[in-house]
């Protein structure tokens, strides 16, 4: 239509009053529909980015006013609403400057001198932070192997706070989360689950009884390796208001552009995850036949020790595979150097496949074998991925 041509569309007409997310039943629809601006004629489909540190106002701020962007701002809200709906929480999520800022906020719930149980198999940053808080005398840390049921139950006795992650990183053990959460709750502990690996599309810990869900949205939720952001979700209003106050005072807030990018990434989470899981299943199955490898861990493999729990507990097996080399660290390093399409890099959950020999990181626990390479499988064509992996194994 050329400029100046009168519009042939009717000037009047009605739009449904129903917000798009109210018409969504399935989570793979919700990732697309939640957090949209109100639907009015001519309104933008996407929420805008507001680059403003402060908001206009007179007299005392009211409860719902926007005053200063560290307290609240409109660019966070669609993302916080979307993650909460996906995790099944009735309250908006809280977003943070990084996953670790969210982890740190969660650990701030441990009372001074209180007891926190953290598995040694948790994300390295989380274990590192918990150890430093222990060394400073801020809390008493009990490190556990979460697959040792009796040791875990002993540690839960008298604990204030229990941290769990399943599947574990990078060994991909699947924990019996409903049983562990129930045991910790019975003993009066607050339970936080790091759900970064599974995303709310595969596992919803609040429904399993957890008090708090933590995400590094840097990984699958953002999905494009171009943003760092963390999220906390709870259904408990008292906890949420403590955490919100803590965030306002500590100031680890995400920027508006980061919030917007993360919401943009979330829109395609369902299709990215489906494709990455299909690729991971194919690759894990083919890797199992390779003589260069002593072990292939992927919960989707029927022979994997975590397979039956994963099938019962998760809505998908994820996109992370761990492989161990029969030829040890030298063979693993040779594999890493021979990769052409797959990028050697830390991190996970992006559209591109990444590989990392985890023990190259000095802080990686020694329970992780020296030759273990973690693959974060992306959404490329699986035959290109397999060609690259098999030529690198041949090298
Ligand atoms: C990456 C990661 C974190 C930390 O998130 P950042 O965004 O890097 O700060 C926490 N937990 C898990 C499981 C992670 O993979």
Short mmCIF file of C-alpha atoms and ligand atoms in Angstrom, two decimals:
data_model
loop_
_atom_site.label_atom_id
_atom_site.label_comp_id
_atom_site.label_asym_id
_atom_site.label_seq_id
_atom_site.Cartn_x
_atom_site.Cartn_y
_atom_site.Cartn_z
CA UNK A 1 0.00 0.00 0.00
CA UNK A 2 1.55 3.35 -1.01
CA UNK A 3 1.83 6.22 1.42
CA UNK A 4 -1.34 8.25 1.55
CA UNK A 5 -3.64 5.47 0.31
CA UNK A 6 -6.58 5.34 2.72
CA UNK A 7 -6.55 2.17 4.75
CA UNK A 8 -9.12 -0.36 3.64
CA UNK A 9 -9.23 -1.86 7.12
CA UNK A 10 -12.31 -1.00 9.10
CA UNK A 11 -11.74 1.81 11.58
CA UNK A 12 -13.72 0.08 14.23
CA UNK A 13 -13.64 -3.54 15.23
CA UNK A 14 -13.03 -5.43 18.40
CA UNK A 15 -10.09 -7.29 19.80
CA UNK A 16 -10.41 -10.12 22.31
CA UNK A 17 -10.10 -8.91 25.91
CA UNK A 18 -8.37 -12.14 26.74
CA UNK A 19 -4.61 -11.82 27.15
CA UNK A 20 -2.85 -14.29 24.83
CA UNK A 21 -1.30 -16.23 27.73
CA UNK A 22 -4.74 -16.88 29.23
CA UNK A 23 -5.52 -18.82 26.06
CA UNK A 24 -2.34 -20.92 26.39
CA UNK A 25 -2.65 -24.38 27.87
CA UNK A 26 0.68 -25.95 26.95
CA UNK A 27 4.10 -24.66 28.09
CA UNK A 28 5.42 -24.58 24.52
CA UNK A 29 2.64 -22.07 23.77
CA UNK A 30 3.30 -20.14 26.98
CA UNK A 31 6.94 -19.43 26.05
CA UNK A 32 5.57 -17.60 23.01
CA UNK A 33 2.54 -15.89 24.55
CA UNK A 34 3.43 -14.87 28.11
CA UNK A 35 4.72 -11.39 28.87
CA UNK A 36 3.14 -9.57 25.93
CA UNK A 37 1.95 -5.97 26.23
CA UNK A 38 -1.77 -5.38 26.43
CA UNK A 39 -3.35 -5.96 23.02
CA UNK A 40 -4.76 -2.73 21.64
CA UNK A 41 -5.13 -1.48 18.08
CA UNK A 42 -1.71 -0.31 16.96
CA UNK A 43 0.11 -1.44 20.10
CA UNK A 44 3.51 -3.10 19.81
CA UNK A 45 3.57 -6.90 19.85
CA UNK A 46 6.74 -6.93 21.97
CA UNK A 47 7.44 -5.15 25.23
CA UNK A 48 9.67 -2.09 24.74
CA UNK A 49 13.09 -1.61 26.33
CA UNK A 50 13.01 1.33 28.72
CA UNK A 51 16.49 2.76 29.17
CA UNK A 52 15.84 4.91 32.20
CA UNK A 53 17.41 4.87 35.65
CA UNK A 54 14.64 6.95 37.20
CA UNK A 55 10.94 7.67 36.84
CA UNK A 56 8.96 10.89 37.15
CA UNK A 57 7.04 11.36 40.40
CA UNK A 58 5.96 13.75 43.13
CA UNK A 59 5.16 13.24 46.82
CA UNK A 60 5.64 9.87 48.47
CA UNK A 61 5.95 6.85 46.17
CA UNK A 62 2.90 4.59 46.21
CA UNK A 63 3.25 0.83 46.33
CA UNK A 64 2.78 0.36 42.59
CA UNK A 65 4.71 3.38 41.41
CA UNK A 66 7.92 3.22 39.45
CA UNK A 67 10.46 5.31 41.32
CA UNK A 68 13.99 4.18 40.53
CA UNK A 69 15.10 1.37 38.21
CA UNK A 70 16.98 -0.61 40.88
CA UNK A 71 13.70 -0.94 42.83
CA UNK A 72 11.53 -2.00 39.92
CA UNK A 73 11.25 -1.37 36.22
CA UNK A 74 8.92 -2.29 33.40
CA UNK A 75 11.49 -4.10 31.24
CA UNK A 76 11.99 -6.88 33.86
CA UNK A 77 8.34 -7.57 34.31
CA UNK A 78 7.41 -9.56 31.18
CA UNK A 79 10.38 -11.89 31.71
CA UNK A 80 9.61 -12.33 35.42
CA UNK A 81 5.98 -13.05 34.65
CA UNK A 82 6.91 -15.55 31.92
CA UNK A 83 9.37 -17.58 34.02
CA UNK A 84 6.95 -17.65 36.97
CA UNK A 85 4.13 -18.97 34.81
CA UNK A 86 6.38 -21.65 33.31
CA UNK A 87 7.56 -22.78 36.77
CA UNK A 88 4.00 -22.76 38.08
CA UNK A 89 4.49 -19.92 40.59
CA UNK A 90 1.67 -17.49 41.39
CA UNK A 91 4.16 -14.63 42.01
CA UNK A 92 6.50 -12.96 39.51
CA UNK A 93 10.05 -14.33 39.42
CA UNK A 94 12.99 -12.12 40.43
CA UNK A 95 15.70 -11.50 37.85
CA UNK A 96 19.37 -10.86 38.61
CA UNK A 97 22.54 -9.71 36.88
CA UNK A 98 23.78 -13.31 36.50
CA UNK A 99 23.01 -16.83 37.61
CA UNK A 100 25.58 -16.44 40.40
CA UNK A 101 23.87 -13.26 41.64
CA UNK A 102 20.68 -15.35 41.97
CA UNK A 103 22.61 -18.15 43.74
CA UNK A 104 24.13 -15.59 46.11
CA UNK A 105 20.68 -14.12 46.86
CA UNK A 106 19.34 -17.63 47.58
CA UNK A 107 22.22 -18.36 49.98
CA UNK A 108 21.53 -15.07 51.77
CA UNK A 109 18.41 -16.80 53.15
CA UNK A 110 20.63 -18.97 55.39
CA UNK A 111 20.62 -17.32 58.83
CA UNK A 112 24.02 -16.18 60.18
CA UNK A 113 25.70 -19.34 61.50
CA UNK A 114 22.93 -21.52 60.06
CA UNK A 115 23.52 -24.88 58.37
CA UNK A 116 23.51 -25.15 54.57
CA UNK A 117 23.70 -28.51 52.77
CA UNK A 118 25.27 -28.23 49.33
CA UNK A 119 26.24 -31.22 47.15
CA UNK A 120 29.91 -31.23 46.07
CA UNK A 121 28.57 -32.04 42.59
CA UNK A 122 26.78 -28.66 42.31
CA UNK A 123 27.82 -25.95 39.86
CA UNK A 124 31.41 -24.94 40.71
CA UNK A 125 30.51 -21.32 41.45
CA UNK A 126 27.82 -22.38 43.91
CA UNK A 127 30.17 -24.73 45.79
CA UNK A 128 32.88 -22.04 45.75
CA UNK A 129 30.54 -19.41 47.18
CA UNK A 130 29.21 -21.78 49.87
CA UNK A 131 32.78 -22.69 50.89
CA UNK A 132 33.81 -19.06 51.13
CA UNK A 133 30.75 -18.22 53.25
CA UNK A 134 31.70 -21.18 55.48
CA UNK A 135 35.33 -19.99 55.75
CA UNK A 136 34.15 -16.51 56.71
CA UNK A 137 31.94 -17.99 59.44
CA UNK A 138 28.72 -16.80 57.82
CA UNK A 139 27.27 -20.32 57.68
CA UNK A 140 28.12 -23.94 58.43
CA UNK A 141 28.53 -25.85 55.19
CA UNK A 142 27.77 -29.56 54.94
CA UNK A 143 28.95 -30.89 51.58
CA UNK A 144 27.31 -34.11 50.46
CA UNK A 145 27.32 -36.65 47.66
CA UNK A 146 23.60 -36.40 46.87
CA UNK A 147 23.50 -39.93 45.40
CA UNK A 148 24.41 -41.32 48.85
CA UNK A 149 20.92 -41.39 50.39
CA UNK A 150 21.93 -42.11 54.01
CA UNK A 151 24.64 -39.44 54.03
CA UNK A 152 22.18 -36.93 52.57
CA UNK A 153 19.54 -37.67 55.22
CA UNK A 154 22.14 -37.39 58.01
CA UNK A 155 23.20 -34.00 56.64
CA UNK A 156 19.58 -32.77 56.41
CA UNK A 157 19.20 -33.26 60.20
CA UNK A 158 19.17 -29.75 61.72
CA UNK A 159 19.84 -28.05 58.36
CA UNK A 160 18.34 -24.63 57.59
CA UNK A 161 18.86 -24.79 53.85
CA UNK A 162 19.30 -27.57 51.27
CA UNK A 163 20.57 -27.02 47.73
CA UNK A 164 20.02 -29.63 45.01
CA UNK A 165 20.75 -29.92 41.29
CA UNK A 166 19.56 -32.72 39.02
CA UNK A 167 20.82 -33.95 36.57
CA UNK A 168 24.23 -33.19 38.06
CA UNK A 169 26.95 -31.34 36.19
CA UNK A 170 28.92 -32.77 34.40
CA UNK A 171 28.40 -36.40 35.49
CA UNK A 172 24.65 -36.33 34.65
CA UNK A 173 23.50 -38.39 37.63
CA UNK A 174 19.74 -38.12 38.07
CA UNK A 175 18.66 -37.63 41.70
CA UNK A 176 15.37 -38.77 43.18
CA UNK A 177 14.30 -35.16 43.65
CA UNK A 178 10.77 -35.75 45.04
CA UNK A 179 12.15 -38.05 47.77
CA UNK A 180 15.13 -35.81 48.62
CA UNK A 181 12.96 -32.68 48.73
CA UNK A 182 10.38 -34.39 50.97
CA UNK A 183 13.10 -35.64 53.34
CA UNK A 184 14.66 -32.17 53.63
CA UNK A 185 11.27 -30.46 54.12
CA UNK A 186 10.27 -32.96 56.83
CA UNK A 187 13.38 -31.89 58.73
CA UNK A 188 12.41 -28.24 58.43
CA UNK A 189 14.92 -27.08 55.81
CA UNK A 190 14.26 -24.59 53.05
CA UNK A 191 14.91 -26.33 49.72
CA UNK A 192 16.34 -24.63 46.63
CA UNK A 193 16.73 -26.38 43.26
CA UNK A 194 19.06 -25.17 40.53
CA UNK A 195 16.93 -25.98 37.46
CA UNK A 196 19.34 -24.56 34.86
CA UNK A 197 20.01 -27.91 33.11
CA UNK A 198 16.36 -28.95 32.79
CA UNK A 199 14.57 -25.63 32.28
CA UNK A 200 10.90 -25.29 33.34
CA UNK A 201 9.92 -27.15 30.15
CA UNK A 202 11.44 -30.37 31.46
CA UNK A 203 11.22 -30.14 35.28
CA UNK A 204 9.13 -27.96 37.63
CA UNK A 205 10.62 -28.24 41.13
CA UNK A 206 7.95 -26.15 42.90
CA UNK A 207 5.47 -28.90 41.99
CA UNK A 208 7.85 -31.40 43.63
CA UNK A 209 7.74 -29.41 46.88
CA UNK A 210 10.78 -27.13 46.53
CA UNK A 211 10.63 -23.62 48.05
CA UNK A 212 12.88 -21.93 45.56
CA UNK A 213 13.98 -22.47 41.95
CA UNK A 214 17.17 -20.96 40.61
CA UNK A 215 18.14 -20.49 36.95
CA UNK A 216 21.18 -19.35 35.14
CA UNK A 217 19.13 -17.96 32.23
CA UNK A 218 22.54 -17.41 30.61
CA UNK A 219 22.21 -21.03 29.47
CA UNK A 220 19.11 -22.59 27.85
CA UNK A 221 16.58 -19.83 28.60
CA UNK A 222 18.64 -17.08 26.91
CA UNK A 223 19.88 -19.74 24.52
CA UNK A 224 22.20 -17.72 22.26
CA UNK A 225 25.35 -17.30 24.38
CA UNK A 226 24.95 -13.53 24.22
CA UNK A 227 23.61 -12.61 27.66
CA UNK A 228 24.20 -13.29 31.37
CA UNK A 229 21.13 -13.30 33.61
CA UNK A 230 19.84 -15.17 36.66
CA UNK A 231 16.34 -15.87 37.98
CA UNK A 232 14.79 -16.94 41.29
CA UNK A 233 11.23 -18.27 41.50
CA UNK A 234 9.17 -18.97 44.62
CA UNK A 235 5.50 -19.42 45.44
CA UNK A 236 6.07 -18.13 48.99
CA UNK A 237 5.16 -14.43 49.33
CA UNK A 238 7.22 -13.93 52.51
CA UNK A 239 10.34 -15.39 50.91
CA UNK A 240 9.80 -13.37 47.77
CA UNK A 241 9.55 -10.10 49.61
CA UNK A 242 12.75 -10.85 51.59
CA UNK A 243 14.53 -11.66 48.34
CA UNK A 244 13.19 -8.58 46.61
CA UNK A 245 14.39 -6.36 49.43
CA UNK A 246 17.77 -8.11 49.34
CA UNK A 247 18.01 -7.51 45.57
CA UNK A 248 17.13 -3.85 45.91
CA UNK A 249 19.75 -3.33 48.61
CA UNK A 250 22.53 -5.45 47.09
CA UNK A 251 21.84 -4.09 43.63
CA UNK A 252 22.64 -7.17 41.49
CA UNK A 253 19.92 -6.31 38.97
CA UNK A 254 19.96 -7.13 35.25
CA UNK A 255 20.08 -4.31 32.71
CA UNK A 256 16.95 -3.65 30.63
CA UNK A 257 18.62 -4.83 27.42
CA UNK A 258 19.68 -8.12 29.09
CA UNK A 259 16.13 -8.69 30.32
CA UNK A 260 14.75 -8.05 26.86
CA UNK A 261 17.30 -10.35 25.17
CA UNK A 262 16.50 -13.13 27.65
CA UNK A 263 12.77 -12.85 26.95
CA UNK A 264 13.52 -12.90 23.22
CA UNK A 265 15.55 -16.07 23.74
CA UNK A 266 12.78 -17.65 25.80
CA UNK A 267 10.34 -17.37 22.87
CA UNK A 268 12.14 -20.20 21.04
CA UNK A 269 13.08 -22.33 24.07
CA UNK A 270 10.64 -25.13 23.25
CA UNK A 271 11.79 -25.65 19.65
CA UNK A 272 15.47 -25.23 20.53
CA UNK A 273 15.24 -27.76 23.33
CA UNK A 274 13.30 -30.29 21.22
CA UNK A 275 15.87 -30.11 18.44
CA UNK A 276 18.90 -30.15 20.76
CA UNK A 277 17.50 -33.19 22.59
CA UNK A 278 16.90 -35.06 19.33
CA UNK A 279 20.47 -34.28 18.29
CA UNK A 280 21.81 -35.32 21.72
CA UNK A 281 19.93 -38.64 21.57
CA UNK A 282 21.34 -39.44 18.13
CA UNK A 283 24.88 -38.44 19.08
CA UNK A 284 24.84 -40.29 22.42
CA UNK A 285 23.59 -43.45 20.71
CA UNK A 286 26.32 -43.30 18.05
CA UNK A 287 29.03 -42.38 20.59
CA UNK A 288 28.17 -45.49 22.61
CA UNK A 289 29.58 -47.64 19.82
CA UNK A 290 32.99 -45.89 19.68
CA UNK A 291 35.98 -47.82 20.99
CA UNK A 292 37.91 -44.59 21.76
CA UNK A 293 35.47 -43.89 24.61
CA UNK A 294 35.36 -45.68 27.95
CA UNK A 295 32.05 -44.12 28.97
CA UNK A 296 29.12 -42.16 27.54
CA UNK A 297 26.71 -40.52 29.98
CA UNK A 298 23.31 -39.33 28.72
CA UNK A 299 20.12 -39.96 30.72
CA UNK A 300 18.25 -40.63 27.46
CA UNK A 301 20.25 -43.81 26.78
CA UNK A 302 18.25 -46.85 27.97
CA UNK A 303 21.41 -48.33 29.53
CA UNK A 304 22.26 -45.13 31.45
CA UNK A 305 22.04 -45.56 35.26
CA UNK A 306 19.82 -42.44 35.42
CA UNK A 307 17.45 -43.50 32.66
CA UNK A 308 14.47 -44.81 34.63
CA UNK A 309 14.47 -41.93 37.15
CA UNK A 310 14.86 -39.43 34.30
CA UNK A 311 11.93 -41.00 32.47
CA UNK A 312 9.75 -40.75 35.57
CA UNK A 313 10.84 -37.27 36.61
CA UNK A 314 11.68 -35.25 33.51
CA UNK A 315 9.75 -34.30 30.37
CA UNK A 316 12.90 -34.73 28.29
CA UNK A 317 16.49 -35.92 28.68
CA UNK A 318 18.27 -32.64 28.02
CA UNK A 319 21.00 -31.61 25.64
CA UNK A 320 24.15 -32.37 27.65
CA UNK A 321 26.32 -35.46 27.04
CA UNK A 322 29.48 -36.41 28.90
CA UNK A 323 32.09 -38.67 27.33
CA UNK A 324 35.25 -40.18 28.82
CA UNK A 325 38.25 -41.21 26.75
CA UNK A 326 39.87 -44.64 27.02
CA UNK A 327 43.19 -42.95 26.12
CA UNK A 328 42.92 -40.57 29.10
CA UNK A 329 43.61 -36.85 29.16
CA UNK A 330 45.94 -36.92 26.11
CA UNK A 331 43.24 -38.48 23.93
CA UNK A 332 40.66 -36.01 25.25
CA UNK A 333 42.93 -33.03 24.48
CA UNK A 334 43.64 -34.38 20.99
CA UNK A 335 39.88 -34.67 20.39
CA UNK A 336 39.31 -31.08 21.54
CA UNK A 337 42.05 -29.75 19.24
CA UNK A 338 40.69 -31.66 16.22
CA UNK A 339 37.14 -30.23 16.44
CA UNK A 340 36.23 -27.97 13.50
CA UNK A 341 32.52 -27.17 13.70
CA UNK A 342 32.07 -27.67 17.44
CA UNK A 343 33.60 -24.86 19.49
CA UNK A 344 35.84 -25.58 22.47
CA UNK A 345 34.39 -23.32 25.18
CA UNK A 346 32.83 -23.44 28.61
CA UNK A 347 29.10 -22.74 29.18
CA UNK A 348 26.13 -24.58 27.71
CA UNK A 349 22.57 -24.26 26.49
CA UNK A 350 23.19 -22.16 23.37
CA UNK A 351 22.13 -22.83 19.78
CA UNK A 352 25.73 -23.82 18.95
CA UNK A 353 27.38 -27.04 20.11
CA UNK A 354 30.20 -26.48 22.62
CA UNK A 355 32.71 -28.94 24.06
CA UNK A 356 34.86 -28.65 27.16
CA UNK A 357 37.28 -30.91 28.99
CA UNK A 358 36.02 -29.91 32.38
CA UNK A 359 39.20 -30.62 34.37
CA UNK A 360 41.01 -27.89 32.40
CA UNK A 361 39.33 -25.64 34.99
CA UNK A 362 41.44 -25.68 38.16
CA UNK A 363 38.34 -25.46 40.40
CA UNK A 364 36.67 -28.57 38.93
CA UNK A 365 36.24 -31.27 41.61
CA UNK A 366 38.53 -34.29 41.30
CA UNK A 367 35.50 -36.59 41.31
CA UNK A 368 35.19 -35.53 37.64
CA UNK A 369 37.51 -37.75 35.55
CA UNK A 370 40.49 -36.01 33.86
CA UNK A 371 39.45 -37.27 30.41
CA UNK A 372 35.78 -36.22 30.67
CA UNK A 373 34.55 -33.94 27.88
CA UNK A 374 31.14 -32.31 28.28
CA UNK A 375 29.18 -31.65 25.09
CA UNK A 376 26.44 -29.03 25.11
CA UNK A 377 24.55 -30.10 22.02
CA UNK A 378 23.10 -27.34 19.86
CA UNK A 379 20.55 -27.17 17.07
CA UNK A 380 22.82 -27.71 14.03
CA UNK A 381 22.15 -30.52 11.57
CA UNK A 382 23.07 -33.68 13.45
CA UNK A 383 24.99 -35.15 10.50
CA UNK A 384 27.39 -32.18 10.48
CA UNK A 385 27.85 -32.61 14.22
CA UNK A 386 28.47 -36.33 13.85
CA UNK A 387 30.99 -35.81 11.00
CA UNK A 388 32.92 -33.39 13.18
CA UNK A 389 32.85 -35.65 16.23
CA UNK A 390 33.83 -38.76 14.31
CA UNK A 391 36.73 -37.08 12.48
CA UNK A 392 37.95 -35.69 15.81
CA UNK A 393 37.71 -39.17 17.40
CA UNK A 394 39.65 -40.63 14.44
CA UNK A 395 42.36 -38.02 15.02
C1 LIG B 1 26.22 -21.29 34.65
C2 LIG B 1 25.53 -21.84 35.83
C3 LIG B 1 25.34 -21.07 36.98
C4 LIG B 1 25.87 -19.64 37.11
O1 LIG B 1 25.27 -18.80 36.19
P1 LIG B 1 25.96 -17.47 35.58
O2 LIG B 1 24.89 -16.93 34.72
O3 LIG B 1 27.18 -17.94 34.82
O4 LIG B 1 26.34 -16.60 36.70
C5 LIG B 1 24.65 -21.64 38.04
N1 LIG B 1 24.18 -22.91 37.98
C6 LIG B 1 24.36 -23.69 36.89
C7 LIG B 1 23.85 -25.08 36.89
C8 LIG B 1 25.04 -23.19 35.78
O5 LIG B 1 25.24 -23.97 34.71
#
